[in-house]
Tab-separated table of N, CA and C in Angstrom:
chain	number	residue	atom	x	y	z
A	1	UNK	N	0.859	-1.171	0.000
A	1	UNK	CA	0.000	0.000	0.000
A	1	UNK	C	0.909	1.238	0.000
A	2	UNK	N	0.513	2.045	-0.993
A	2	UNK	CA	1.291	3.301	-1.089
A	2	UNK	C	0.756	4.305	0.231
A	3	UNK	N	1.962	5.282	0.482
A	3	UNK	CA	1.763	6.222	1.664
A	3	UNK	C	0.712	7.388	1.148
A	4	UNK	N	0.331	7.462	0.375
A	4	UNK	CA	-1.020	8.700	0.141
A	4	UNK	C	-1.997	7.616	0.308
A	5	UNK	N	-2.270	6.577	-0.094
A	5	UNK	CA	-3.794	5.335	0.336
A	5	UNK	C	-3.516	5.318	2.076
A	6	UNK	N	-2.217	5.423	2.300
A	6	UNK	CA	-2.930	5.250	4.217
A	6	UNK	C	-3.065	6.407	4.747
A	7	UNK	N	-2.498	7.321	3.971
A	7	UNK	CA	-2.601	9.056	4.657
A	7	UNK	C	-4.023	8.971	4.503
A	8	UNK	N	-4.850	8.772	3.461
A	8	UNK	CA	-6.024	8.773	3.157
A	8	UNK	C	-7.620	7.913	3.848
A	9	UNK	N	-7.112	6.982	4.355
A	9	UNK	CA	-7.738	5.705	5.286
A	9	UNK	C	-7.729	6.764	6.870
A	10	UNK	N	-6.230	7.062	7.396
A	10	UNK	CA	-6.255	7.942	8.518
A	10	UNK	C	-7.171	8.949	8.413
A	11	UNK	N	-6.976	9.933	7.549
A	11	UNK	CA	-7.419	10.808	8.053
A	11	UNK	C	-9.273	10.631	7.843
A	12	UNK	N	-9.465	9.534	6.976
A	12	UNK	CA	-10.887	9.183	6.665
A	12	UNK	C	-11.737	8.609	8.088
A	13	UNK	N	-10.272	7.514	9.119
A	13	UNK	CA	-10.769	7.101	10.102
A	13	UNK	C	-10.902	8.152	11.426
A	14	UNK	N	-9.810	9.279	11.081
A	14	UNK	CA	-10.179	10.529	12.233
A	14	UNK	C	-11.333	10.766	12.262
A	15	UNK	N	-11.735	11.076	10.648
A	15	UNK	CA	-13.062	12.081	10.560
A	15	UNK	C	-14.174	11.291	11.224
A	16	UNK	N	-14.119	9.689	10.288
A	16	UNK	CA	-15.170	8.914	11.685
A	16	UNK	C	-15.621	8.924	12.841
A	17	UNK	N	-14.422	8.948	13.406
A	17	UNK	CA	-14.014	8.390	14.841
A	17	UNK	C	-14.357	10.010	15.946
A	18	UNK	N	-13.541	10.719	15.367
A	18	UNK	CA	-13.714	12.177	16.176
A	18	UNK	C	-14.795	12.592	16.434
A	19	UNK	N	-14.992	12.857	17.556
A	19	UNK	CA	-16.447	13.520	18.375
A	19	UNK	C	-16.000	14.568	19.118
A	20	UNK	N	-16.523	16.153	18.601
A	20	UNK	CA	-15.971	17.165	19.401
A	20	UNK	C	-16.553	17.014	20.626
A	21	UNK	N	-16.151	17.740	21.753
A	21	UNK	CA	-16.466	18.026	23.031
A	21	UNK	C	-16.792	19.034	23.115
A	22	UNK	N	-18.046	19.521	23.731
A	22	UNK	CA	-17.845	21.057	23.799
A	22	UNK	C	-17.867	21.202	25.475
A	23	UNK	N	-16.642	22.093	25.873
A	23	UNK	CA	-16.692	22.396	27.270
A	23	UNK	C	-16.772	23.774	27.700
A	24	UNK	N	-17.278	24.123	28.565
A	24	UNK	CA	-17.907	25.728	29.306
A	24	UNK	C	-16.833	26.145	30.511
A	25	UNK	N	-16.697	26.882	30.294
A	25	UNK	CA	-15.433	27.408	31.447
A	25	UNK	C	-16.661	27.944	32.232
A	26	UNK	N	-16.418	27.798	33.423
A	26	UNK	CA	-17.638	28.477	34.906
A	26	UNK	C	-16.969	29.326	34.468
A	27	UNK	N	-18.263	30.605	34.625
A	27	UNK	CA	-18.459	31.791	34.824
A	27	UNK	C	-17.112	32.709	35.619
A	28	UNK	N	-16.874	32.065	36.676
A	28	UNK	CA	-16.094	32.548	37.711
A	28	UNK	C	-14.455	32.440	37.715
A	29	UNK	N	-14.194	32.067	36.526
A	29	UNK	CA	-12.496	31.819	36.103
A	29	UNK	C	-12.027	33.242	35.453
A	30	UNK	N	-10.953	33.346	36.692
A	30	UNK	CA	-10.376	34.863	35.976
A	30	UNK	C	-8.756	34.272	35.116
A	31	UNK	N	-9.571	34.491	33.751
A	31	UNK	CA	-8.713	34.184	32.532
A	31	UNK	C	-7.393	35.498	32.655
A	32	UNK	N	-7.717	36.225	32.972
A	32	UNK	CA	-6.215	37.113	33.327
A	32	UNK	C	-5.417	36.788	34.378
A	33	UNK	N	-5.733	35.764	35.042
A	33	UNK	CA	-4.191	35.505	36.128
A	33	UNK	C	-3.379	34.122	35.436
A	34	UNK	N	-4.002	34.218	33.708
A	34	UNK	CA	-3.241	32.835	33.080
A	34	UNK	C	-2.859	33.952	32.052
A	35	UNK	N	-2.550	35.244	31.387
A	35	UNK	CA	-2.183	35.424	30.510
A	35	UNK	C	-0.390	36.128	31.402
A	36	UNK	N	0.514	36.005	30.330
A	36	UNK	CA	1.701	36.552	30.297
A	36	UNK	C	1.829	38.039	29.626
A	37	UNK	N	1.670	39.082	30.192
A	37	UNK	CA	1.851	40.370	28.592
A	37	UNK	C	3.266	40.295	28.691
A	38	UNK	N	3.200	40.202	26.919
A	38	UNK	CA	4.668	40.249	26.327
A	38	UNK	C	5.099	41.683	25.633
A	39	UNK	N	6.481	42.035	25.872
A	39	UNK	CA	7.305	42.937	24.900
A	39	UNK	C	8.028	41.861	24.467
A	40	UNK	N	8.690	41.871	22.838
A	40	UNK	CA	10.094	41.428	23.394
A	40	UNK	C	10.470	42.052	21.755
A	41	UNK	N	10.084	43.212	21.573
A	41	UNK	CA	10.302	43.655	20.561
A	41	UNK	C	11.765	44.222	20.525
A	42	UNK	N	12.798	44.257	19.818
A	42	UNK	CA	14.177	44.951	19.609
A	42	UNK	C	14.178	46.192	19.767
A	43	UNK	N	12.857	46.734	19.252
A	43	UNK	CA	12.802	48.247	18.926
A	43	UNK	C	12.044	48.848	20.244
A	44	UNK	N	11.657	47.944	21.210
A	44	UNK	CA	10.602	48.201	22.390
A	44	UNK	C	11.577	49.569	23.060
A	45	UNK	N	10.721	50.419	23.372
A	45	UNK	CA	11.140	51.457	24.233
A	45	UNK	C	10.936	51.550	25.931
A	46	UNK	N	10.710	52.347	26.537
A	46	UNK	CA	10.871	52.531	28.133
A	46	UNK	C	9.405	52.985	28.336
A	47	UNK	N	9.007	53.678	26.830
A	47	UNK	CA	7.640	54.208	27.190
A	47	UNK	C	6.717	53.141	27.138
A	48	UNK	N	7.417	52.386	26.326
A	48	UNK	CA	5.877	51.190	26.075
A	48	UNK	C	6.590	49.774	26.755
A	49	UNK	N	6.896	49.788	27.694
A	49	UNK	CA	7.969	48.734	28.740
A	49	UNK	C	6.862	49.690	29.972
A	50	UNK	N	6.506	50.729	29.952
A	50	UNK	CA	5.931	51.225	31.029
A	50	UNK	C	4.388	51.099	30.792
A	51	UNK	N	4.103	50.968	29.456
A	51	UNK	CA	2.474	51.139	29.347
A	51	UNK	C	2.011	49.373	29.456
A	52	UNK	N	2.968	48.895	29.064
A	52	UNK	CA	2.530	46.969	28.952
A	52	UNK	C	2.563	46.739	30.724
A	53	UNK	N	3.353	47.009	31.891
A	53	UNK	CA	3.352	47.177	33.166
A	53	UNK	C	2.096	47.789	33.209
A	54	UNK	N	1.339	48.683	33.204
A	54	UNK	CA	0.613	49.469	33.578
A	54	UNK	C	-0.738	48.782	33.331
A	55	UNK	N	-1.211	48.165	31.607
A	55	UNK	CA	-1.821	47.474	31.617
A	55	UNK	C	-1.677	46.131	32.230
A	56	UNK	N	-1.033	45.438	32.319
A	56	UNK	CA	-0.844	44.064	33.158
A	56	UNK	C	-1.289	44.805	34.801
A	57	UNK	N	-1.274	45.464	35.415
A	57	UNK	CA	-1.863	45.849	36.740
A	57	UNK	C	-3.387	46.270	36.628
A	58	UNK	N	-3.894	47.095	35.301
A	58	UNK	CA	-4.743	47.291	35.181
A	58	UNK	C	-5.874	46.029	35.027
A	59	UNK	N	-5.248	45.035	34.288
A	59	UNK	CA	-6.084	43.771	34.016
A	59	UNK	C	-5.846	42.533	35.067
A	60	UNK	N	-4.959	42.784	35.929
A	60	UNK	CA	-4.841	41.616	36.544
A	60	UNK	C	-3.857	40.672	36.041
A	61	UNK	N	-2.952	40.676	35.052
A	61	UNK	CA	-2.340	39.532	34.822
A	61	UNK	C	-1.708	39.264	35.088
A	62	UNK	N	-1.422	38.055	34.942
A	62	UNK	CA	-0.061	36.736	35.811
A	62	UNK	C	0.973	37.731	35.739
A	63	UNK	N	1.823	38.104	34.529
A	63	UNK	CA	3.239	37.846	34.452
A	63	UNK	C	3.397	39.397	33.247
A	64	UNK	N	4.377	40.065	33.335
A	64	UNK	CA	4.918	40.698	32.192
A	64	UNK	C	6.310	40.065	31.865
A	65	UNK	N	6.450	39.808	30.114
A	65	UNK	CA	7.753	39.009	30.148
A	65	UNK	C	8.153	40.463	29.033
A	66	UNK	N	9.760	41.097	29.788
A	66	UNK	CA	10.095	42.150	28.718
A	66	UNK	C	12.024	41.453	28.745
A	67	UNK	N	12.338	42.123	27.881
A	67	UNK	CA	14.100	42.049	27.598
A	67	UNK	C	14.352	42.237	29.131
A	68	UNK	N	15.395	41.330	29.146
A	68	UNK	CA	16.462	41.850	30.245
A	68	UNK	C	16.942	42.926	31.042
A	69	UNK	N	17.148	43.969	29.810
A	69	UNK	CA	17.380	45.411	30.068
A	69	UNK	C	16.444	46.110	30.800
A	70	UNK	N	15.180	46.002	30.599
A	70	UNK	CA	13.775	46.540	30.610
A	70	UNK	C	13.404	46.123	31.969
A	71	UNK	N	14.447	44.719	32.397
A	71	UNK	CA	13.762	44.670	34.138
A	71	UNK	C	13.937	45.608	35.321
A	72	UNK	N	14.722	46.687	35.051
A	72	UNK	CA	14.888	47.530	36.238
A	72	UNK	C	13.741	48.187	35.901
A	73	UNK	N	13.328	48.293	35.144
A	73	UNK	CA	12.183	49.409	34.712
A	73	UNK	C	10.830	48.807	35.158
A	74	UNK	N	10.958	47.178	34.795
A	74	UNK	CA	9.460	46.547	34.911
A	74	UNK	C	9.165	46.375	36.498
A	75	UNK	N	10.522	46.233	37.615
A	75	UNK	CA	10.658	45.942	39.108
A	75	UNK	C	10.185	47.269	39.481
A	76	UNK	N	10.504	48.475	39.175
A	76	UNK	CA	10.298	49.336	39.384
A	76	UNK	C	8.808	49.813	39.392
A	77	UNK	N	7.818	49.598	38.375
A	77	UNK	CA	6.831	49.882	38.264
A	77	UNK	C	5.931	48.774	38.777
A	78	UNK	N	6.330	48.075	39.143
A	78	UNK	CA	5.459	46.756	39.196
A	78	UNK	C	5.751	46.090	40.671
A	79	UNK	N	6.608	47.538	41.602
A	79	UNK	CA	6.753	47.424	43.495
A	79	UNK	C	5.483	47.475	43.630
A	80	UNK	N	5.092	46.017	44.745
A	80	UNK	CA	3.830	46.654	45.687
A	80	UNK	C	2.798	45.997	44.785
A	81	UNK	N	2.807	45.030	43.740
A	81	UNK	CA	1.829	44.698	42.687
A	81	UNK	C	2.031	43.211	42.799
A	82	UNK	N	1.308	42.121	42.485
A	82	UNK	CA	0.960	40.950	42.215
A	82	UNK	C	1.646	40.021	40.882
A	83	UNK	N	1.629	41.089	40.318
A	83	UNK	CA	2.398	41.097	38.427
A	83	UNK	C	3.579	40.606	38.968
A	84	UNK	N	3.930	39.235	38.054
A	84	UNK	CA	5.122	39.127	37.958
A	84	UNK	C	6.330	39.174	37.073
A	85	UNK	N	7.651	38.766	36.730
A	85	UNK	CA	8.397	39.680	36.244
A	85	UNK	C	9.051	38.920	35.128
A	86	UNK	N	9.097	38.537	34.019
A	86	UNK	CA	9.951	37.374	33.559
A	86	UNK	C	10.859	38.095	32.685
């Protein structure tokens, strides 16, 4: 049996076989203590290293991940806050 006749059988027996699930997140899950806000742009500046901090406190989220450089800046704004620092 050639490899396009079983690629073809598979994916014929997925389509069979597969039964989506549909699942409901409760109401009460705060989806912002699972997001990370990211910089990690080359060109990222101090002003917008300060506005991605600012929103991550504003929304609640887990983690800001910025360059290396950018962590005195992100510790700095982000004393006294929940946000963490990557």
């Amino acid at each position: 049996m050639d490899i396009s006749k079983k690629v073809n059988i598979e994916i014929q027996r997925f389509k069979d076989e597969y039964h989506f699930t549909e699942r409901e997140l409760p109401e009460s899950i705060e989806l912002s203590k699972y997001i990370d806000h990211t910089l990690l742009k080359p060109e990222a500046t101090p002003m917008m290293v300060k506005q991605l901090c600012e929103e991550a406190v504003q929304h609640s989220f887990y983690s800001v991940c910025v360059n290396s450089a950018f962590l005195p800046l992100a510790n700095e704004i982000l004393q006294n806050t929940d946000v963490k620092k990557a």
